[in-house]
Coordinates of C-alpha atoms in Angstrom, one line a residue:
M1 CA -0.1 0.1 -0.2
E2 CA 1.5 3.7 -0.7
E3 CA 2.4 5.3 2.3
Y4 CA 0.9 8.6 2.6
L5 CA 2.6 11.6 1.1
D6 CA 5.2 14.4 2.3
Y7 CA 4.2 17.7 1.4
D8 CA 7.7 18.8 1.1
D9 CA 7.6 18.5 -2.6
E10 CA 9.0 21.7 -4.5
V11 CA 7.0 21.0 -7.7
E12 CA 3.9 19.7 -5.8
V13 CA 4.8 22.9 -3.3
E14 CA 4.4 25.8 -6.2
L15 CA 1.5 23.8 -8.3
L16 CA -1.0 24.3 -4.9
E17 CA 0.6 28.2 -3.9
S18 CA -0.1 28.6 -8.0
Q19 CA -3.7 27.3 -7.4
I20 CA -4.8 28.9 -3.7
R21 CA -2.7 31.9 -5.3
A22 CA -5.1 31.8 -8.8
S23 CA -8.2 31.2 -6.9
R24 CA -11.6 33.0 -7.6
P25 CA -14.6 32.1 -5.9
P26 CA -18.0 33.8 -6.3
P27 CA -18.0 36.1 -3.7
E28 CA -21.1 34.9 -1.4
S29 CA -19.6 31.4 -1.8
I30 CA -17.1 32.0 1.3
Q31 CA -19.9 34.0 3.8
A32 CA -21.5 31.0 4.6
E33 CA -20.5 29.1 7.0
P34 CA -20.4 25.5 8.1
D35 CA -22.7 24.9 10.2
G36 CA -26.7 22.3 10.8
E37 CA -25.5 19.0 11.0
S38 CA -21.7 19.0 10.0
Q39 CA -21.1 21.3 12.2
I40 CA -19.9 19.8 15.7
D41 CA -21.9 22.1 18.4
E42 CA -23.7 21.0 21.8
D43 CA -26.7 21.6 20.5
F44 CA -28.6 19.3 17.6
P45 CA -32.2 19.0 16.9
S46 CA -34.3 15.9 17.2
A47 CA -34.7 13.0 15.2
S48 CA -37.6 13.2 12.8
G49 CA -40.5 11.0 13.1
A50 CA -39.0 10.1 16.5
K51 CA -41.4 7.0 17.7
K52 CA -40.4 4.9 15.3
T53 CA -41.8 1.3 15.2
P54 CA -39.7 -2.0 13.8
E55 CA -43.1 -2.5 10.9
K56 CA -40.5 1.0 9.4
R57 CA -37.2 0.8 10.4
F58 CA -35.9 0.3 7.0
E59 CA -36.8 3.1 5.6
T60 CA -35.4 6.1 8.5
V61 CA -33.2 7.8 8.0
F62 CA -30.6 8.0 10.7
S63 CA -27.8 10.9 11.7
W64 CA -24.1 9.7 13.4
Q65 CA -23.5 12.7 14.7
R66 CA -26.5 13.4 16.5
Y67 CA -27.1 9.4 18.6
L68 CA -23.5 9.7 19.6
Q69 CA -24.4 13.4 20.4
F70 CA -26.9 11.8 22.2
K71 CA -25.7 9.0 23.7
K72 CA -22.7 11.3 25.0
K73 CA -20.0 8.5 22.8
E74 CA -16.2 9.2 22.6
S75 CA -14.1 7.9 20.0
D76 CA -13.1 5.4 22.0
K77 CA -16.3 3.4 22.1
I78 CA -16.4 3.2 18.4
A79 CA -14.9 0.1 16.8
P80 CA -12.5 1.5 15.0
L81 CA -11.4 0.6 11.4
S82 CA -9.1 -1.6 11.8
C83 CA -11.8 -4.4 14.0
F84 CA -13.2 -5.0 10.3
P85 CA -11.3 -7.2 8.3
N86 CA -14.2 -7.8 5.5
C87 CA -14.2 -4.0 5.2
P88 CA -12.3 -0.8 2.8
L89 CA -9.6 1.1 4.8
R90 CA -8.9 -1.5 7.6
Q91 CA -5.4 -1.6 6.1
Y92 CA -5.5 2.3 6.1
S93 CA -4.4 2.0 10.0
S94 CA -1.3 3.4 10.5
V95 CA -2.2 5.9 7.9
L96 CA -5.7 7.3 9.4
V97 CA -4.2 9.4 12.7
K98 CA -4.7 12.8 14.6
D99 CA -3.4 15.6 12.3
V100 CA -3.7 13.9 8.9
F101 CA -4.2 16.9 6.4
V102 CA -7.0 16.3 4.3
E103 CA -9.3 18.5 1.9
V104 CA -12.4 19.3 1.7
K105 CA -15.5 20.6 1.2
V106 CA -16.3 24.1 2.8
K107 CA -20.8 22.9 3.2
D108 CA -23.1 24.9 1.8
T109 CA -20.4 26.5 -1.1
N110 CA -18.3 25.1 -4.1
V111 CA -15.2 26.0 -2.7
Y112 CA -12.9 23.4 -0.6
W113 CA -10.0 23.9 1.8
F114 CA -8.0 22.6 3.9
A115 CA -8.5 20.0 7.5
T116 CA -7.2 17.9 10.4
I117 CA -8.1 14.8 11.3
Q118 CA -9.7 15.1 15.6
R119 CA -10.6 11.9 16.1
F120 CA -12.3 9.2 14.3
Y121 CA -15.6 7.3 14.7
G122 CA -15.5 4.2 11.8
Y123 CA -15.8 5.7 9.2
H124 CA -17.2 9.1 10.0
V125 CA -14.5 11.9 11.1
V126 CA -13.9 14.6 13.0
L127 CA -11.9 17.5 11.3
K128 CA -10.6 21.3 12.2
Y129 CA -10.7 23.6 9.4
E130 CA -6.9 25.1 8.9
G131 CA -6.5 28.2 10.1
A132 CA -9.9 28.2 13.0
S133 CA -9.5 29.3 16.0
N134 CA -11.7 26.6 18.1
S135 CA -13.4 23.3 17.9
K136 CA -16.4 25.2 17.2
S137 CA -16.2 25.5 13.5
D138 CA -14.9 21.7 13.6
I139 CA -17.0 19.7 11.3
F140 CA -18.2 16.4 11.6
T141 CA -18.0 14.0 8.0
H142 CA -18.0 11.0 6.2
L143 CA -14.6 10.1 4.7
K144 CA -15.5 9.6 1.4
D145 CA -16.2 13.0 1.2
A146 CA -12.0 13.9 2.3
Y147 CA -9.3 13.9 -0.2
P148 CA -5.5 13.8 0.0
V149 CA -4.3 16.8 -0.5
G150 CA -3.6 17.6 -4.0
H151 CA -6.9 16.6 -5.0
C152 CA -7.6 19.8 -5.9
Y153 CA -5.0 21.1 -7.5
R154 CA -5.4 17.2 -10.0
N155 CA -9.7 17.9 -10.5
Q156 CA -9.5 22.2 -11.2
W157 CA -11.3 22.8 -7.3
T158 CA -11.5 25.5 -5.6
L159 CA -9.4 26.3 -2.8
C160 CA -10.9 28.9 -0.7
P161 CA -11.3 29.2 3.4
P162 CA -14.6 29.4 5.2
K163 CA -15.3 32.4 6.9
C164 CA -14.4 30.6 9.4
V165 CA -10.9 31.7 8.9
T166 CA -11.4 34.7 7.4
K167 CA -13.2 36.7 10.1
L168 CA -9.9 35.8 12.3
Y169 CA -7.6 37.6 9.3
P170 CA -9.7 40.6 7.8
D171 CA -6.9 41.7 5.8
W172 CA -6.4 38.4 4.4
T173 CA -5.1 38.1 0.8
R174 CA -5.0 35.4 -1.8
S175 CA -1.0 34.9 -1.2
D176 CA -1.1 35.8 2.6
A177 CA -3.4 32.4 2.7
A178 CA -1.5 30.9 0.2
E179 CA 2.2 31.8 2.5
F180 CA -0.7 30.8 5.2
M181 CA -0.9 27.1 4.2
L182 CA 2.2 26.3 2.7
Q183 CA 4.1 27.1 6.3
K184 CA 1.0 24.0 7.4
L185 CA 1.6 22.1 4.4
V186 CA 5.3 22.0 4.0
G187 CA 6.5 18.4 6.2
H188 CA 3.3 17.6 7.5
K189 CA 1.1 14.0 6.0
T190 CA -1.9 13.9 3.7
L191 CA -3.9 10.3 2.6
P192 CA -2.7 8.3 -0.3
R193 CA -3.5 9.1 -3.7
T194 CA -5.4 5.9 -3.8
F195 CA -7.1 6.3 -0.4
R196 CA -10.3 7.0 -3.0
D197 CA -9.7 3.9 -5.0
D198 CA -9.3 2.1 -1.6
L199 CA -12.8 3.4 0.2
M200 CA -15.0 2.4 -3.4
K201 CA -13.9 -0.9 -4.0
G202 CA -15.7 -2.3 -0.9
T203 CA -18.8 -0.6 -2.7
T204 CA -19.1 -3.1 -4.4
S205 CA -20.2 -6.8 -5.4
R206 CA -18.4 -9.8 -7.7
F207 CA -21.6 -11.1 -8.8
P208 CA -23.5 -9.5 -11.6
D209 CA -26.8 -9.6 -10.8
G210 CA -29.2 -12.7 -12.3
Y211 CA -26.2 -14.4 -11.4
E212 CA -27.9 -18.3 -10.5
L213 CA -26.6 -19.5 -7.2
E214 CA -28.0 -22.2 -4.6
L215 CA -29.0 -20.9 -1.4
I216 CA -30.3 -22.7 1.9
D217 CA -34.4 -22.5 2.2
K218 CA -34.9 -20.3 5.2
N219 CA -38.4 -22.5 5.3
C220 CA -37.3 -25.5 5.5
L221 CA -32.9 -25.2 7.0
R222 CA -31.6 -29.1 6.0
Q223 CA -31.8 -27.7 2.3
T224 CA -30.8 -25.5 -0.2
R225 CA -33.0 -24.0 -3.0
L226 CA -31.8 -21.8 -6.3
A227 CA -32.0 -18.8 -6.7
V228 CA -30.8 -15.0 -8.5
V229 CA -29.6 -12.7 -7.4
H230 CA -32.4 -10.0 -7.8
E231 CA -30.5 -6.9 -6.7
R232 CA -27.3 -5.7 -5.0
S233 CA -26.4 -3.2 -2.3
G234 CA -22.6 -2.7 -2.7
P235 CA -21.2 -6.1 -1.5
R236 CA -25.3 -7.2 0.3
L237 CA -27.3 -8.8 -1.9
C238 CA -30.7 -9.3 -2.3
L239 CA -31.5 -13.4 -3.8
R240 CA -34.4 -14.5 -5.4
Y241 CA -35.6 -17.6 -4.7
I242 CA -36.0 -19.2 -8.4
G243 CA -39.8 -20.4 -8.9
L244 CA -41.1 -18.5 -5.2
P245 CA -41.5 -15.1 -4.4
D246 CA -39.9 -15.0 -1.3
E247 CA -37.0 -12.8 -1.1
F248 CA -33.3 -13.1 0.9
W249 CA -30.6 -10.9 1.6
C250 CA -26.8 -11.6 2.8
H251 CA -23.5 -10.9 2.0
E252 CA -21.3 -11.7 -1.0
D253 CA -19.4 -14.1 1.6
S254 CA -21.7 -15.4 3.9
Q255 CA -21.8 -19.1 4.1
L256 CA -25.8 -19.5 3.1
I257 CA -24.6 -19.6 -0.4
H258 CA -23.2 -21.8 -2.8
P259 CA -22.1 -22.2 -6.0
K260 CA -24.0 -24.3 -8.3
G261 CA -23.3 -27.9 -7.9
W262 CA -22.2 -27.8 -4.3
S263 CA -25.5 -29.3 -2.4
A264 CA -25.0 -32.7 -4.7
F265 CA -21.1 -31.9 -4.0
V266 CA -21.4 -32.4 0.0
S267 CA -24.7 -34.6 -0.4
H268 CA -26.8 -31.8 1.3
N269 CA -30.3 -31.7 0.6
I270 CA -32.0 -29.0 -2.5
V271 CA -35.2 -29.2 -4.0
A272 CA -34.2 -29.7 -7.7
S273 CA -34.3 -32.4 -10.6
P274 CA -32.3 -35.1 -10.3
T275 CA -30.8 -34.0 -13.7
Y276 CA -29.8 -30.6 -12.1
V277 CA -28.1 -32.4 -9.1
Q278 CA -26.3 -35.0 -11.7
E279 CA -24.8 -32.4 -14.4
S280 CA -24.5 -29.5 -11.4
K281 CA -22.3 -32.5 -9.6
A282 CA -20.2 -32.9 -12.1
Q283 CA -18.9 -29.0 -13.3
I284 CA -18.8 -27.9 -10.1
M285 CA -15.9 -31.0 -9.6
K286 CA -14.6 -29.5 -12.3
D287 CA -14.6 -26.0 -11.5
I288 CA -13.5 -26.5 -8.5
T289 CA -9.9 -28.0 -9.9
S290 CA -9.4 -25.8 -12.2
T291 CA -7.3 -22.9 -11.3
G292 CA -9.1 -19.2 -11.6
S293 CA -11.8 -21.1 -12.2
A294 CA -15.1 -18.5 -11.7
I295 CA -16.1 -20.5 -8.3
C296 CA -13.0 -20.4 -7.1
K297 CA -13.4 -16.8 -7.6
L298 CA -17.0 -15.8 -6.7
F299 CA -17.3 -17.5 -3.3
K300 CA -15.8 -18.2 -0.3
K301 CA -15.8 -21.9 0.2
V302 CA -14.1 -24.9 1.8
F303 CA -13.4 -28.2 0.0
I304 CA -11.5 -29.8 2.5
D305 CA -8.9 -32.0 0.2
A306 CA -5.9 -32.5 2.9
P307 CA -6.6 -35.9 4.2
V308 CA -3.3 -34.8 7.1
K309 CA -4.1 -33.0 8.2
F310 CA -7.6 -33.7 8.5
A311 CA -7.4 -36.6 9.6
T312 CA -9.7 -36.5 12.4
L313 CA -12.2 -35.6 10.5
A314 CA -13.2 -39.5 10.5
T315 CA -13.4 -38.9 14.0
I316 CA -17.0 -37.2 13.8
M317 CA -19.7 -39.7 14.1
P318 CA -23.9 -39.0 14.6
G319 CA -24.8 -38.4 17.1
M320 CA -21.9 -36.7 19.2
K321 CA -22.4 -33.7 21.5
L322 CA -21.1 -30.0 20.7
E323 CA -22.2 -26.1 22.0
A324 CA -23.5 -24.2 18.8
V325 CA -25.0 -20.9 18.3
D326 CA -28.5 -21.1 17.3
P327 CA -29.5 -20.3 14.4
L328 CA -32.6 -19.2 14.9
N329 CA -32.4 -17.9 18.2
P330 CA -28.5 -16.6 17.7
A331 CA -28.8 -15.0 21.2
A332 CA -28.1 -18.4 22.2
I333 CA -25.9 -21.2 22.6
C334 CA -26.5 -24.4 23.3
R335 CA -25.9 -27.9 23.7
A336 CA -26.6 -29.3 20.0
T337 CA -25.6 -32.8 18.2
V338 CA -24.3 -33.8 15.1
Q339 CA -26.6 -35.3 12.3
K340 CA -25.7 -36.0 10.2
V341 CA -22.0 -36.1 8.1
L342 CA -21.2 -34.6 4.9
V343 CA -18.5 -34.8 2.8
S344 CA -15.8 -32.2 2.8
G345 CA -16.1 -31.3 7.1
Y346 CA -19.2 -29.8 6.4
L347 CA -22.1 -31.5 9.3
M348 CA -25.9 -31.1 10.2
I349 CA -26.5 -30.8 13.5
S350 CA -29.5 -30.0 15.1
I351 CA -30.1 -27.9 18.9
D352 CA -31.0 -30.0 21.2
G353 CA -34.7 -30.2 22.9
T354 CA -36.0 -27.2 20.2
S355 CA -35.6 -28.9 16.8
N356 CA -38.0 -29.9 14.7
V357 CA -39.2 -33.4 15.2
D358 CA -38.8 -33.9 10.9
G359 CA -35.2 -32.1 11.2
S360 CA -36.4 -29.3 8.9
D361 CA -34.3 -27.1 10.5
W362 CA -31.4 -28.7 11.2
F363 CA -27.9 -26.3 9.8
C364 CA -25.0 -27.0 7.8
F365 CA -21.5 -25.7 9.4
H366 CA -18.8 -26.3 8.6
I367 CA -16.2 -28.0 10.8
T368 CA -14.0 -24.4 10.5
S369 CA -17.5 -22.9 11.3
P370 CA -16.4 -20.8 14.1
L371 CA -20.4 -20.5 15.1
I372 CA -19.9 -24.3 16.6
L373 CA -17.4 -25.0 20.1
P374 CA -16.5 -27.5 21.8
A375 CA -18.2 -28.4 25.2
G376 CA -17.4 -26.6 28.0
F377 CA -17.0 -22.8 25.3
C378 CA -19.7 -21.8 27.9
K379 CA -18.1 -22.7 31.2
R380 CA -14.6 -21.4 30.5
N381 CA -15.7 -18.5 29.2
K382 CA -18.5 -17.8 32.3
L383 CA -21.5 -18.2 29.5
T384 CA -24.5 -19.7 30.3
L385 CA -25.1 -22.7 28.3
S386 CA -28.6 -23.7 27.2
V387 CA -30.0 -27.1 27.5
E388 CA -33.6 -27.7 26.0
G389 CA -34.5 -24.6 25.6
E390 CA -33.8 -24.0 29.7
D391 CA -31.0 -22.3 31.2
L392 CA -29.1 -24.3 33.9
E393 CA -26.1 -24.8 35.1
F394 CA -25.2 -28.1 32.6
D395 CA -22.1 -30.6 33.6
W396 CA -21.3 -32.0 30.6
Q397 CA -18.8 -35.1 32.2
H398 CA -21.5 -35.8 34.0
Y399 CA -24.0 -35.7 31.5
I400 CA -22.1 -37.9 28.8
T401 CA -21.3 -40.3 31.3
E402 CA -24.8 -41.2 32.4
N403 CA -26.0 -41.2 28.8
N404 CA -23.2 -42.7 27.7
Y405 CA -22.9 -39.2 24.5
Q406 CA -19.4 -39.2 22.7
L407 CA -18.0 -35.5 22.0
V408 CA -17.4 -33.7 19.4
P409 CA -12.9 -33.8 19.8
P410 CA -12.7 -30.3 20.8
Q411 CA -8.9 -30.3 20.2
L412 CA -10.7 -30.2 16.5
L413 CA -13.0 -27.7 16.7
D414 CA -10.1 -25.7 19.1
T415 CA -7.4 -26.2 16.5
V416 CA -9.1 -26.0 12.9
K417 CA -10.0 -22.3 13.5
E418 CA -7.3 -19.9 13.5
S419 CA -9.0 -17.8 15.9
G420 CA -6.7 -14.9 16.1
E421 CA -7.1 -12.1 18.1
N422 CA -10.8 -10.4 18.9
P423 CA -10.0 -6.7 18.7
F424 CA -13.8 -6.1 20.5
I425 CA -14.0 -4.1 24.0
A426 CA -17.9 -3.8 25.5
G427 CA -19.7 -0.7 24.8
M428 CA -18.6 -0.4 20.9
S429 CA -20.4 0.7 18.8
L430 CA -21.4 0.1 15.1
E431 CA -23.8 -1.3 12.3
A432 CA -24.7 -5.1 11.7
T433 CA -27.1 -7.2 10.0
D434 CA -30.4 -8.6 11.6
I435 CA -29.3 -12.1 11.1
M436 CA -33.0 -12.9 11.6
D437 CA -34.5 -10.2 9.6
P438 CA -31.3 -9.9 7.3
K439 CA -32.2 -7.0 5.0
N440 CA -31.8 -4.5 7.9
I441 CA -28.4 -3.3 8.8
C442 CA -29.1 -1.9 13.1
V443 CA -27.3 0.6 14.9
A444 CA -25.7 -1.4 17.5
N445 CA -23.0 -2.1 20.0
I446 CA -20.9 -5.1 21.6
G447 CA -22.8 -6.5 24.5
N448 CA -19.8 -9.2 25.3
V449 CA -17.2 -10.5 24.3
A450 CA -16.0 -14.7 24.9
E451 CA -13.4 -15.5 22.6
H452 CA -13.2 -15.8 19.4
L453 CA -17.1 -14.3 19.4
V454 CA -19.0 -11.1 20.3
R455 CA -22.6 -10.4 21.4
V456 CA -24.2 -8.5 19.3
R457 CA -26.9 -6.0 21.1
F458 CA -29.3 -4.1 19.4
D459 CA -29.1 -0.8 20.6
G460 CA -33.0 -0.1 22.1
W461 CA -34.2 -3.7 21.8
D462 CA -33.6 -6.4 25.1
E463 CA -31.0 -8.6 24.9
T464 CA -33.5 -11.4 24.0
Y465 CA -32.6 -10.1 20.1
D466 CA -29.1 -10.4 21.0
Q467 CA -26.8 -12.6 18.6
W468 CA -24.0 -14.7 19.2
M469 CA -21.1 -13.4 15.9
D470 CA -18.1 -14.6 15.1
F471 CA -15.8 -11.3 15.8
R472 CA -15.1 -11.3 11.9
S473 CA -17.8 -12.1 10.6
C474 CA -19.3 -10.0 7.2
D475 CA -22.4 -9.3 9.0
L476 CA -20.2 -6.3 10.8
F477 CA -19.6 -2.8 10.0
P478 CA -18.2 0.0 11.0
T479 CA -20.2 3.1 11.6
G480 CA -21.0 4.3 8.4
W481 CA -21.1 1.9 6.3
C482 CA -24.5 1.8 5.3
D483 CA -23.9 5.6 4.4
L484 CA -21.2 4.9 2.7
V485 CA -23.0 1.9 0.4
G486 CA -26.7 3.7 0.3
H487 CA -28.1 1.3 2.4
P488 CA -30.6 2.1 4.6
L489 CA -29.4 1.9 7.9
T490 CA -32.2 1.1 11.2
P491 CA -32.5 3.1 13.9
P492 CA -32.8 1.8 17.2
V493 CA -36.8 1.0 18.2
N494 CA -39.2 4.3 20.1
L495 CA -35.8 6.6 19.4
V496 CA -36.5 9.9 21.0
M497 CA -34.1 12.5 20.1
T498 CA -34.4 15.7 22.4
K499 CA -32.7 18.9 21.6
K500 CA -30.9 20.6 24.7
K501 CA -32.3 24.1 25.9
R502 CA -30.2 26.9 26.6
K503 CA -29.5 28.7 29.6

């Protein structure tokens, strides 16, 4: 990755000086003082449509600035970009630091000015106009609206100080402004020129419209159906089941979608004709052995073919016990049972005590899934294990001895996963997909951390709606992600933000 730039290059400084000296914006364009939502202030208006119902959450406009001020949350309580391996700009953690120079548009004008980054709130930043005397004119903005120094020159955009700066220097000429900024810029840092390109890479999907794939049947979890990409919102896909009116939202990296032929290859149930099953299986067996095949580029699939590394998979048998996050109640970690061993490391697992008699809610997990856990995981993390729908103190050793059960080898579940260090801290704010209604991405916070898992709590909802997720999940996003890709953000239910009265 290109390092951020030193603005002591003589040619670049000379060009920048010429640009500032030559700027001739319309007189009215520098009179508007930055204000409103973009300006940091102790007071802020109440959210429009104060009382929201769950049914109308999807359409609501939400302001992170107002909400953070309302909750009095500081930047250290916002999950930083470095926490999200699947989101753009994570690699910029060493670049996005305090006092880096950027160019930003002056609100309600057609001109730009220099500012330095003061604080980070996910994809949002607080910027201080260079030359401003205090923080009253600081602006809260999105990183997509910040540009590296030099961007205005290369695009012939006008640079001119805002009123909050010019009123401090009433006798300034263009040359004075240029000289002032050159003294400030030389030897300081700005963003790489590739910054915006890297940021926007995360706003598109690698899947084309109309692409067919296999998708978990949301009405019968033990089987898949054919579906087609109907709509895209950034890397998130709206999928339509072929032959059914139902739709389903998920991220393009979700483990709920599979290439055509996957079900037949791993021996998973699929609602499809025998001809499709036979032909798709033959095709996928060719694809997964071909370098550069389309499915290897589109899907993040795990096909286990290394017999030495995964020799212990042969020891997993139906009837073995383990712990798992309940896919239909992700607030609970439950006692679970292996019902069927599929091909290539995939397992069909049921939740003890709550599973349907017909097995329609058996769920397919890969052995590397972070949501299936060794027996004893809850105990060692001081969590409550849900057993047959009840939260009880549970003794695994007594249970397996009394009933002659076997456990999935704990070392297999612990070592196949490479967890890494969980960077989240309880209380951090973020945006997260509602797994039970995945068209919604909601305002959320971290309620608890347990090894590689985080317990996501949706602001405004009680803990029964929490969901345990892997800290690397593609369904966790920094604050400002929805704004970046243009996806609606669901605000806290019944949120009312009142305006403070002036004394």
